[in-house]
Amino acid sequence: MHEIISGCRSCGSPHLEPFLSLGETPLANGLLDAEGLEGPEPTYPLDVAFCAECSLVQILATVRPEVIFGEDYPYYSSFSDTVLEHSRKNAERLIASQSLDEDSLVLEIGSNDGYMLQYFVKEGIPVIGIDPAPGPVEAAKEKGISALCAFFGKGMAERLRDEGVRADVVIANNVLAHVADLNGFVEGIRTILKDRGLAVIEVPYVRNLIDFCEFDTIYHEHLCYFSVTALTALFKRHGLTVNHVEHYPIHGGSLRLYVSAQENVAESVFTYIQDERDLSIAELGYYQDFASRVRDITETLVALLRDLKERGNRIAAYGASAKGATLLNFIGAGKDLVEFVVDRNVHKQGRYMPGVHIPIFNPARLLEELPDYVVLLAWNFQEEILQQQADFRSNGCKFIVPIPHPTIL
């Protein structure tokens, strides 16, 4: 079901230095049905390491992707208004800057439920989506999107190219971190991209992960955590150049990379690399106190929850997210501390959080039950969720934001 890597996922170096262990955890998106509560639940080691050669941060265990992205994969991007707005702006900007029209082709890897490609389709621009999760692929097709249910890599790219498919724009949002064969994936992008085409790639930024102690974004789907230093080396190996970098607050802090076969490097790239050099991001020392900071945060959170519970308060949680599963399992918070979780995603409602087996309901449950405190597991969508829950908060109920340190709102 899984293997432990012996060399870096990018450069192949055997010099991997572990700096954090989150123990043995279930798959973060492995939500359970009621009948699954009684059976065995697989767990896998969740250990994080730094590559001394190319500076890539990565987990050591690789769970087979077909196990993670199976028939009941529950993540659908379109349930987040924040993601939709972020994607709409990105699409509109690309349409204008690349002069995309009915003769262009936009190909998205990890297209999920069509959350982004729908904005190109509305403008009459041909698209192809590629995603390994059957449910989201069907949802994309219902939006009129041409979508393939498959894992993308060098082989698939070569087959599409041989069929005459070459893309003006390749989009890969929050998918590079999910890929075990990084070099095959990037070579696939180079293969499918037109000679003067543009690849636009978003990844969570490892600097935000470390600086804000976002340890709950570590789970088995996220194999890698990227710096600009590590990314430029990866793409250069395949004849691609990172020409421009932008930072966005989404998902706790993400980089957007503009990559092509043409070299036209903007000042932003040099600035990021210099900043990372000044911070020593390419050195193990930058990561070495991370584990102790994680321990401090989790001990504070557990103490807070236990104190609130002992005082007779009822506690729920918002967001049946992967990061929520990581956090709950690492701190060992089961139904003794958190009564239930709510989530807007209908594909998650009626199921149970992996490992801790807390039931998941529609957010309307909050107003019905009026718990005293709600742990905001999906803290990366804090502004959106707090706005949606204004009525709930008006009853005097409070939210607990766990990251970067437990805070009551």
mmCIF file of C-alpha atoms in Angstrom, residues 17-339:
data_model
loop_
_atom_site.group_PDB
_atom_site.id
_atom_site.type_symbol
_atom_site.label_atom_id
_atom_site.label_comp_id
_atom_site.label_asym_id
_atom_site.label_seq_id
_atom_site.Cartn_x
_atom_site.Cartn_y
_atom_site.Cartn_z
ATOM 1 C CA GLU A 17 17.406 14.714 6.638
ATOM 2 C CA PRO A 18 14.164 14.018 8.611
ATOM 3 C CA PHE A 19 13.063 16.931 10.819
ATOM 4 C CA LEU A 20 9.439 16.195 11.792
ATOM 5 C CA SER A 21 7.345 13.122 12.499
ATOM 6 C CA LEU A 22 3.555 13.273 12.791
ATOM 7 C CA GLY A 23 3.377 9.569 13.591
ATOM 8 C CA GLU A 24 1.168 6.985 11.910
ATOM 9 C CA THR A 25 -1.983 8.574 10.485
ATOM 10 C CA PRO A 26 -4.890 7.517 8.274
ATOM 11 C CA LEU A 27 -5.355 9.105 4.857
ATOM 12 C CA ALA A 28 -6.518 12.660 5.490
ATOM 13 C CA ASN A 29 -9.291 12.476 2.889
ATOM 14 C CA GLY A 30 -10.189 8.905 3.802
ATOM 15 C CA LEU A 31 -13.628 9.741 5.179
ATOM 16 C CA LEU A 32 -15.585 6.790 6.539
ATOM 17 C CA ASP A 33 -19.155 5.625 6.135
ATOM 18 C CA ALA A 34 -20.967 4.224 9.168
ATOM 19 C CA GLU A 35 -20.166 0.629 8.197
ATOM 20 C CA GLY A 36 -16.487 1.486 7.935
ATOM 21 C CA LEU A 37 -16.233 2.493 11.579
ATOM 22 C CA GLU A 38 -15.979 -1.103 12.759
ATOM 23 C CA GLY A 39 -13.375 -2.363 10.298
ATOM 24 C CA PRO A 40 -9.596 -1.907 10.222
ATOM 25 C CA GLU A 41 -8.397 1.547 9.172
ATOM 26 C CA PRO A 42 -4.976 1.649 7.485
ATOM 27 C CA THR A 43 -2.434 4.142 8.759
ATOM 28 C CA TYR A 44 0.842 5.240 7.233
ATOM 29 C CA PRO A 45 3.972 6.956 8.580
ATOM 30 C CA LEU A 46 3.997 10.730 8.155
ATOM 31 C CA ASP A 47 7.625 11.827 8.395
ATOM 32 C CA VAL A 48 9.035 14.963 6.750
ATOM 33 C CA ALA A 49 12.592 15.384 5.453
ATOM 34 C CA PHE A 50 14.857 17.993 3.840
ATOM 35 C CA CYS A 51 17.046 17.222 0.815
ATOM 36 C CA ALA A 52 20.556 18.508 1.447
ATOM 37 C CA GLU A 53 21.291 18.597 -2.296
ATOM 38 C CA CYS A 54 18.357 20.479 -3.895
ATOM 39 C CA SER A 55 16.581 21.753 -0.723
ATOM 40 C CA LEU A 56 13.234 20.086 -1.492
ATOM 41 C CA VAL A 57 11.096 19.345 1.578
ATOM 42 C CA GLN A 58 9.178 16.079 1.233
ATOM 43 C CA ILE A 59 7.498 13.271 3.135
ATOM 44 C CA LEU A 60 9.191 9.884 3.067
ATOM 45 C CA ALA A 61 6.163 7.636 2.553
ATOM 46 C CA THR A 62 4.442 7.247 -0.804
ATOM 47 C CA VAL A 63 0.931 5.817 -0.614
ATOM 48 C CA ARG A 64 -0.176 4.388 -3.954
ATOM 49 C CA PRO A 65 -2.068 7.184 -5.757
ATOM 50 C CA GLU A 66 -4.929 4.907 -6.783
ATOM 51 C CA VAL A 67 -5.549 4.328 -3.057
ATOM 52 C CA ILE A 68 -5.772 8.077 -2.378
ATOM 53 C CA PHE A 69 -7.699 9.182 -5.467
ATOM 54 C CA GLY A 70 -10.288 6.417 -5.519
ATOM 55 C CA GLU A 71 -13.971 6.230 -6.338
ATOM 56 C CA ASP A 72 -15.062 8.118 -3.224
ATOM 57 C CA TYR A 73 -12.448 10.901 -3.258
ATOM 58 C CA PRO A 74 -14.404 13.675 -1.483
ATOM 59 C CA TYR A 75 -12.619 16.919 -2.369
ATOM 60 C CA TYR A 76 -14.564 19.176 -4.743
ATOM 61 C CA SER A 77 -12.963 22.602 -5.280
ATOM 62 C CA SER A 78 -16.198 24.397 -6.194
ATOM 63 C CA PHE A 79 -17.561 24.280 -2.637
ATOM 64 C CA SER A 80 -15.214 27.132 -1.714
ATOM 65 C CA ASP A 81 -16.232 30.633 -2.814
ATOM 66 C CA THR A 82 -12.666 31.746 -2.164
ATOM 67 C CA VAL A 83 -11.244 29.152 -4.555
ATOM 68 C CA LEU A 84 -13.792 30.045 -7.241
ATOM 69 C CA GLU A 85 -13.054 33.767 -7.057
ATOM 70 C CA HIS A 86 -9.298 33.186 -7.049
ATOM 71 C CA SER A 87 -9.629 30.917 -10.083
ATOM 72 C CA ARG A 88 -11.930 33.260 -11.993
ATOM 73 C CA LYS A 89 -9.453 36.112 -11.689
ATOM 74 C CA ASN A 90 -6.603 33.835 -12.758
ATOM 75 C CA ALA A 91 -8.534 32.632 -15.824
ATOM 76 C CA GLU A 92 -9.569 36.126 -16.906
ATOM 77 C CA ARG A 93 -6.011 37.344 -16.606
ATOM 78 C CA LEU A 94 -4.686 34.447 -18.698
ATOM 79 C CA ILE A 95 -7.322 34.954 -21.389
ATOM 80 C CA ALA A 96 -6.234 38.569 -21.754
ATOM 81 C CA SER A 97 -2.461 38.167 -21.404
ATOM 82 C CA GLN A 98 -2.200 35.154 -23.722
ATOM 83 C CA SER A 99 -4.860 36.373 -26.196
ATOM 84 C CA LEU A 100 -6.735 33.097 -25.885
ATOM 85 C CA ASP A 101 -9.620 32.429 -28.267
ATOM 86 C CA GLU A 102 -11.490 29.624 -30.024
ATOM 87 C CA ASP A 103 -8.270 28.511 -31.726
ATOM 88 C CA SER A 104 -6.387 28.106 -28.433
ATOM 89 C CA LEU A 105 -6.215 25.145 -26.058
ATOM 90 C CA VAL A 106 -6.070 25.288 -22.270
ATOM 91 C CA LEU A 107 -5.159 22.030 -20.531
ATOM 92 C CA GLU A 108 -5.499 21.689 -16.770
ATOM 93 C CA ILE A 109 -3.831 18.933 -14.792
ATOM 94 C CA GLY A 110 -5.718 18.217 -11.588
ATOM 95 C CA SER A 111 -8.830 19.875 -12.985
ATOM 96 C CA ASN A 112 -11.047 18.458 -10.209
ATOM 97 C CA ASP A 113 -14.714 19.420 -10.731
ATOM 98 C CA GLY A 114 -14.053 22.050 -13.416
ATOM 99 C CA TYR A 115 -13.794 24.849 -10.847
ATOM 100 C CA MET A 116 -11.360 26.786 -13.109
ATOM 101 C CA LEU A 117 -11.822 25.488 -16.647
ATOM 102 C CA GLN A 118 -15.468 26.589 -16.549
ATOM 103 C CA TYR A 119 -14.318 30.206 -16.932
ATOM 104 C CA PHE A 120 -12.518 29.412 -20.193
ATOM 105 C CA VAL A 121 -15.479 27.405 -21.497
ATOM 106 C CA LYS A 122 -17.771 30.391 -20.905
ATOM 107 C CA GLU A 123 -15.554 32.403 -23.265
ATOM 108 C CA GLY A 124 -15.617 29.727 -25.976
ATOM 109 C CA ILE A 125 -12.014 28.636 -25.406
ATOM 110 C CA PRO A 126 -11.346 24.876 -25.917
ATOM 111 C CA VAL A 127 -10.198 23.036 -22.800
ATOM 112 C CA ILE A 128 -9.107 19.602 -21.649
ATOM 113 C CA GLY A 129 -9.157 18.626 -17.982
ATOM 114 C CA ILE A 130 -7.173 15.719 -16.560
ATOM 115 C CA ASP A 131 -7.855 14.365 -13.074
ATOM 116 C CA PRO A 132 -7.626 10.891 -11.484
ATOM 117 C CA ALA A 133 -10.694 11.204 -9.215
ATOM 118 C CA PRO A 134 -13.875 9.847 -10.891
ATOM 119 C CA GLY A 135 -16.415 11.908 -8.934
ATOM 120 C CA PRO A 136 -14.898 15.316 -9.631
ATOM 121 C CA VAL A 137 -14.318 14.367 -13.275
ATOM 122 C CA GLU A 138 -18.022 13.598 -13.715
ATOM 123 C CA ALA A 139 -18.901 16.897 -12.049
ATOM 124 C CA ALA A 140 -16.622 18.683 -14.539
ATOM 125 C CA LYS A 141 -18.287 16.960 -17.476
ATOM 126 C CA GLU A 142 -21.665 18.162 -16.207
ATOM 127 C CA LYS A 143 -20.295 21.697 -16.620
ATOM 128 C CA GLY A 144 -19.590 21.005 -20.302
ATOM 129 C CA ILE A 145 -15.885 20.421 -19.784
ATOM 130 C CA SER A 146 -13.939 17.837 -21.773
ATOM 131 C CA ALA A 147 -12.314 15.887 -18.931
ATOM 132 C CA LEU A 148 -10.208 12.729 -18.799
ATOM 133 C CA CYS A 149 -10.083 10.516 -15.722
ATOM 134 C CA ALA A 150 -6.396 9.635 -15.586
ATOM 135 C CA PHE A 151 -3.072 10.282 -13.907
ATOM 136 C CA PHE A 152 -0.919 12.736 -15.846
ATOM 137 C CA GLY A 153 2.718 12.030 -16.560
ATOM 138 C CA LYS A 154 5.282 11.769 -19.328
ATOM 139 C CA GLY A 155 3.609 8.761 -20.970
ATOM 140 C CA MET A 156 0.180 10.344 -21.129
ATOM 141 C CA ALA A 157 1.642 13.598 -22.428
ATOM 142 C CA GLU A 158 3.419 11.751 -25.217
ATOM 143 C CA ARG A 159 0.212 9.951 -26.209
ATOM 144 C CA LEU A 160 -1.727 13.208 -26.331
ATOM 145 C CA ARG A 161 1.046 14.910 -28.306
ATOM 146 C CA ASP A 162 1.067 12.048 -30.811
ATOM 147 C CA GLU A 163 -2.687 12.611 -31.221
ATOM 148 C CA GLY A 164 -1.969 16.240 -32.100
ATOM 149 C CA VAL A 165 -2.729 17.768 -28.703
ATOM 150 C CA ARG A 166 -0.457 20.680 -27.738
ATOM 151 C CA ALA A 167 -1.535 23.326 -25.245
ATOM 152 C CA ASP A 168 -1.148 27.096 -25.355
ATOM 153 C CA VAL A 169 -1.613 27.163 -21.593
ATOM 154 C CA VAL A 170 -1.085 24.347 -19.090
ATOM 155 C CA ILE A 171 -2.554 24.916 -15.630
ATOM 156 C CA ALA A 172 -1.575 22.873 -12.592
ATOM 157 C CA ASN A 173 -2.975 24.232 -9.334
ATOM 158 C CA ASN A 174 -2.127 22.406 -6.120
ATOM 159 C CA VAL A 175 -1.228 19.237 -7.986
ATOM 160 C CA LEU A 176 2.585 19.243 -8.189
ATOM 161 C CA ALA A 177 2.775 18.470 -4.477
ATOM 162 C CA HIS A 178 0.638 15.352 -5.055
ATOM 163 C CA VAL A 179 2.997 13.785 -7.596
ATOM 164 C CA ALA A 180 5.386 10.954 -6.702
ATOM 165 C CA ASP A 181 7.245 11.106 -10.040
ATOM 166 C CA LEU A 182 8.076 14.807 -10.122
ATOM 167 C CA ASN A 183 10.471 14.500 -13.049
ATOM 168 C CA GLY A 184 8.025 12.512 -15.180
ATOM 169 C CA PHE A 185 5.296 15.041 -14.416
ATOM 170 C CA VAL A 186 7.413 18.078 -15.349
ATOM 171 C CA GLU A 187 8.689 16.321 -18.461
ATOM 172 C CA GLY A 188 5.035 15.711 -19.336
ATOM 173 C CA ILE A 189 4.339 19.447 -19.063
ATOM 174 C CA ARG A 190 7.282 20.154 -21.370
ATOM 175 C CA THR A 191 5.966 17.571 -23.835
ATOM 176 C CA ILE A 192 2.376 18.813 -24.011
ATOM 177 C CA LEU A 193 3.189 22.535 -23.996
ATOM 178 C CA LYS A 194 3.547 24.378 -27.282
ATOM 179 C CA ASP A 195 7.035 25.739 -27.927
ATOM 180 C CA ARG A 196 5.895 29.240 -26.993
ATOM 181 C CA GLY A 197 3.241 28.086 -24.553
ATOM 182 C CA LEU A 198 2.889 29.001 -20.881
ATOM 183 C CA ALA A 199 2.562 26.753 -17.845
ATOM 184 C CA VAL A 200 0.924 28.364 -14.794
ATOM 185 C CA ILE A 201 1.489 26.380 -11.640
ATOM 186 C CA GLU A 202 0.393 27.005 -8.048
ATOM 187 C CA VAL A 203 1.945 25.296 -5.036
ATOM 188 C CA PRO A 204 1.844 25.897 -1.280
ATOM 189 C CA TYR A 205 4.954 27.836 -0.218
ATOM 190 C CA VAL A 206 7.254 26.036 2.195
ATOM 191 C CA ARG A 207 8.225 29.361 3.802
ATOM 192 C CA ASN A 208 4.622 29.895 4.947
ATOM 193 C CA LEU A 209 4.473 26.299 6.163
ATOM 194 C CA ILE A 210 7.521 26.781 8.365
ATOM 195 C CA ASP A 211 7.155 30.428 9.428
ATOM 196 C CA PHE A 212 3.485 30.077 10.427
ATOM 197 C CA CYS A 213 3.801 26.485 11.667
ATOM 198 C CA GLU A 214 1.148 25.191 9.240
ATOM 199 C CA PHE A 215 1.938 21.576 10.133
ATOM 200 C CA ASP A 216 -1.620 20.448 9.432
ATOM 201 C CA THR A 217 -1.055 20.996 5.692
ATOM 202 C CA ILE A 218 1.230 17.961 5.881
ATOM 203 C CA TYR A 219 -0.559 14.768 4.890
ATOM 204 C CA HIS A 220 -0.012 11.832 2.548
ATOM 205 C CA GLU A 221 -1.457 13.544 -0.527
ATOM 206 C CA HIS A 222 1.089 16.348 -0.127
ATOM 207 C CA LEU A 223 4.349 14.624 -0.958
ATOM 208 C CA CYS A 224 6.394 17.821 -1.388
ATOM 209 C CA TYR A 225 6.602 21.363 0.004
ATOM 210 C CA PHE A 226 8.266 23.812 -2.367
ATOM 211 C CA SER A 227 10.605 26.774 -2.320
ATOM 212 C CA VAL A 228 11.461 28.810 -5.428
ATOM 213 C CA THR A 229 15.021 27.521 -5.065
ATOM 214 C CA ALA A 230 13.890 23.888 -5.305
ATOM 215 C CA LEU A 231 11.404 24.601 -8.090
ATOM 216 C CA THR A 232 13.819 26.411 -10.401
ATOM 217 C CA ALA A 233 16.199 23.440 -10.212
ATOM 218 C CA LEU A 234 13.376 20.973 -10.943
ATOM 219 C CA PHE A 235 12.078 22.818 -14.020
ATOM 220 C CA LYS A 236 15.549 23.617 -15.363
ATOM 221 C CA ARG A 237 16.297 19.886 -15.423
ATOM 222 C CA HIS A 238 13.563 19.559 -18.068
ATOM 223 C CA GLY A 239 14.326 22.549 -20.244
ATOM 224 C CA LEU A 240 11.777 24.831 -18.589
ATOM 225 C CA THR A 241 12.386 28.183 -16.923
ATOM 226 C CA VAL A 242 10.544 29.783 -14.026
ATOM 227 C CA ASN A 243 10.179 33.289 -15.456
ATOM 228 C CA HIS A 244 7.967 34.963 -12.879
ATOM 229 C CA VAL A 245 6.712 34.257 -9.356
ATOM 230 C CA GLU A 246 3.767 35.697 -7.440
ATOM 231 C CA HIS A 247 2.552 35.051 -3.903
ATOM 232 C CA TYR A 248 -1.104 34.648 -2.896
ATOM 233 C CA PRO A 249 -2.611 34.120 0.584
ATOM 234 C CA ILE A 250 -4.831 31.221 -0.550
ATOM 235 C CA HIS A 251 -4.319 27.861 1.201
ATOM 236 C CA GLY A 252 -2.181 29.459 3.879
ATOM 237 C CA GLY A 253 0.265 30.981 1.384
ATOM 238 C CA SER A 254 0.857 29.841 -2.197
ATOM 239 C CA LEU A 255 3.244 30.570 -5.044
ATOM 240 C CA ARG A 256 2.065 31.042 -8.608
ATOM 241 C CA LEU A 257 4.793 30.226 -11.115
ATOM 242 C CA TYR A 258 4.858 31.250 -14.764
ATOM 243 C CA VAL A 259 6.965 28.687 -16.592
ATOM 244 C CA SER A 260 7.927 28.246 -20.240
ATOM 245 C CA ALA A 261 10.573 26.862 -22.567
ATOM 246 C CA GLN A 262 11.551 30.451 -23.365
ATOM 247 C CA GLU A 263 13.907 32.101 -20.899
ATOM 248 C CA ASN A 264 12.759 35.571 -19.860
ATOM 249 C CA VAL A 265 13.366 35.699 -16.128
ATOM 250 C CA ALA A 266 11.693 38.572 -14.259
ATOM 251 C CA GLU A 267 13.122 40.315 -11.225
ATOM 252 C CA SER A 268 10.586 38.516 -9.010
ATOM 253 C CA VAL A 269 12.436 35.208 -9.420
ATOM 254 C CA PHE A 270 15.803 36.689 -8.418
ATOM 255 C CA THR A 271 14.165 38.417 -5.459
ATOM 256 C CA TYR A 272 12.615 35.199 -4.146
ATOM 257 C CA ILE A 273 15.829 33.242 -4.546
ATOM 258 C CA GLN A 274 17.850 35.940 -2.776
ATOM 259 C CA ASP A 275 15.294 36.159 0.038
ATOM 260 C CA GLU A 276 15.412 32.384 0.439
ATOM 261 C CA ARG A 277 19.204 32.507 0.510
ATOM 262 C CA ASP A 278 19.090 35.177 3.212
ATOM 263 C CA LEU A 279 16.653 33.037 5.232
ATOM 264 C CA SER A 280 18.786 29.893 4.719
ATOM 265 C CA ILE A 281 15.796 28.010 3.275
ATOM 266 C CA ALA A 282 18.262 25.778 1.424
ATOM 267 C CA GLU A 283 19.860 24.717 4.719
ATOM 268 C CA LEU A 284 18.652 22.197 7.288
ATOM 269 C CA GLY A 285 18.943 24.695 10.150
ATOM 270 C CA TYR A 286 15.914 26.623 8.868
ATOM 271 C CA TYR A 287 13.715 23.590 9.614
ATOM 272 C CA GLN A 288 15.223 22.177 12.784
ATOM 273 C CA ASP A 289 13.087 23.916 15.419
ATOM 274 C CA PHE A 290 9.855 23.241 13.515
ATOM 275 C CA ALA A 291 9.034 20.072 15.457
ATOM 276 C CA SER A 292 9.321 21.836 18.807
ATOM 277 C CA ARG A 293 7.056 24.675 17.622
ATOM 278 C CA VAL A 294 4.489 22.138 16.414
ATOM 279 C CA ARG A 295 4.567 20.495 19.812
ATOM 280 C CA ASP A 296 4.055 23.838 21.579
ATOM 281 C CA ILE A 297 1.009 24.707 19.427
ATOM 282 C CA THR A 298 -0.643 21.325 19.820
ATOM 283 C CA GLU A 299 -0.066 21.163 23.573
ATOM 284 C CA THR A 300 -1.597 24.630 23.940
ATOM 285 C CA LEU A 301 -4.597 23.658 21.798
ATOM 286 C CA VAL A 302 -5.259 20.416 23.662
ATOM 287 C CA ALA A 303 -5.002 22.171 27.023
ATOM 288 C CA LEU A 304 -7.459 24.829 25.826
ATOM 289 C CA LEU A 305 -9.985 22.289 24.555
ATOM 290 C CA ARG A 306 -9.790 20.186 27.696
ATOM 291 C CA ASP A 307 -10.208 23.241 29.925
ATOM 292 C CA LEU A 308 -13.239 24.415 27.951
ATOM 293 C CA LYS A 309 -14.739 20.936 28.092
ATOM 294 C CA GLU A 310 -14.173 20.617 31.827
ATOM 295 C CA ARG A 311 -15.999 23.931 32.278
ATOM 296 C CA GLY A 312 -19.069 22.377 30.643
ATOM 297 C CA ASN A 313 -18.717 23.899 27.171
ATOM 298 C CA ARG A 314 -19.778 22.096 24.009
ATOM 299 C CA ILE A 315 -17.207 22.042 21.203
ATOM 300 C CA ALA A 316 -17.693 21.371 17.487
ATOM 301 C CA ALA A 317 -15.456 21.960 14.457
ATOM 302 C CA TYR A 318 -15.809 23.523 11.018
ATOM 303 C CA GLY A 319 -14.219 21.956 7.963
ATOM 304 C CA ALA A 320 -13.932 18.220 7.280
ATOM 305 C CA SER A 321 -10.713 19.084 5.517
ATOM 306 C CA ALA A 322 -7.547 17.086 5.038
ATOM 307 C CA LYS A 323 -5.691 19.546 7.253
ATOM 308 C CA GLY A 324 -8.395 19.062 9.871
ATOM 309 C CA ALA A 325 -7.851 15.305 9.789
ATOM 310 C CA THR A 326 -4.113 15.798 10.282
ATOM 311 C CA LEU A 327 -4.649 18.114 13.237
ATOM 312 C CA LEU A 328 -7.334 16.049 14.985
ATOM 313 C CA ASN A 329 -5.379 12.824 14.643
ATOM 314 C CA PHE A 330 -2.085 14.324 15.749
ATOM 315 C CA ILE A 331 -3.578 15.819 18.918
ATOM 316 C CA GLY A 332 -5.788 12.784 19.500
ATOM 317 C CA ALA A 333 -9.026 14.781 19.623
ATOM 318 C CA GLY A 334 -11.957 12.413 19.299
ATOM 319 C CA LYS A 335 -15.623 12.726 20.183
ATOM 320 C CA ASP A 336 -14.640 13.205 23.826
ATOM 321 C CA LEU A 337 -13.458 16.710 22.893
ATOM 322 C CA VAL A 338 -15.185 17.552 19.585
ATOM 323 C CA GLU A 339 -18.830 16.470 19.242
#
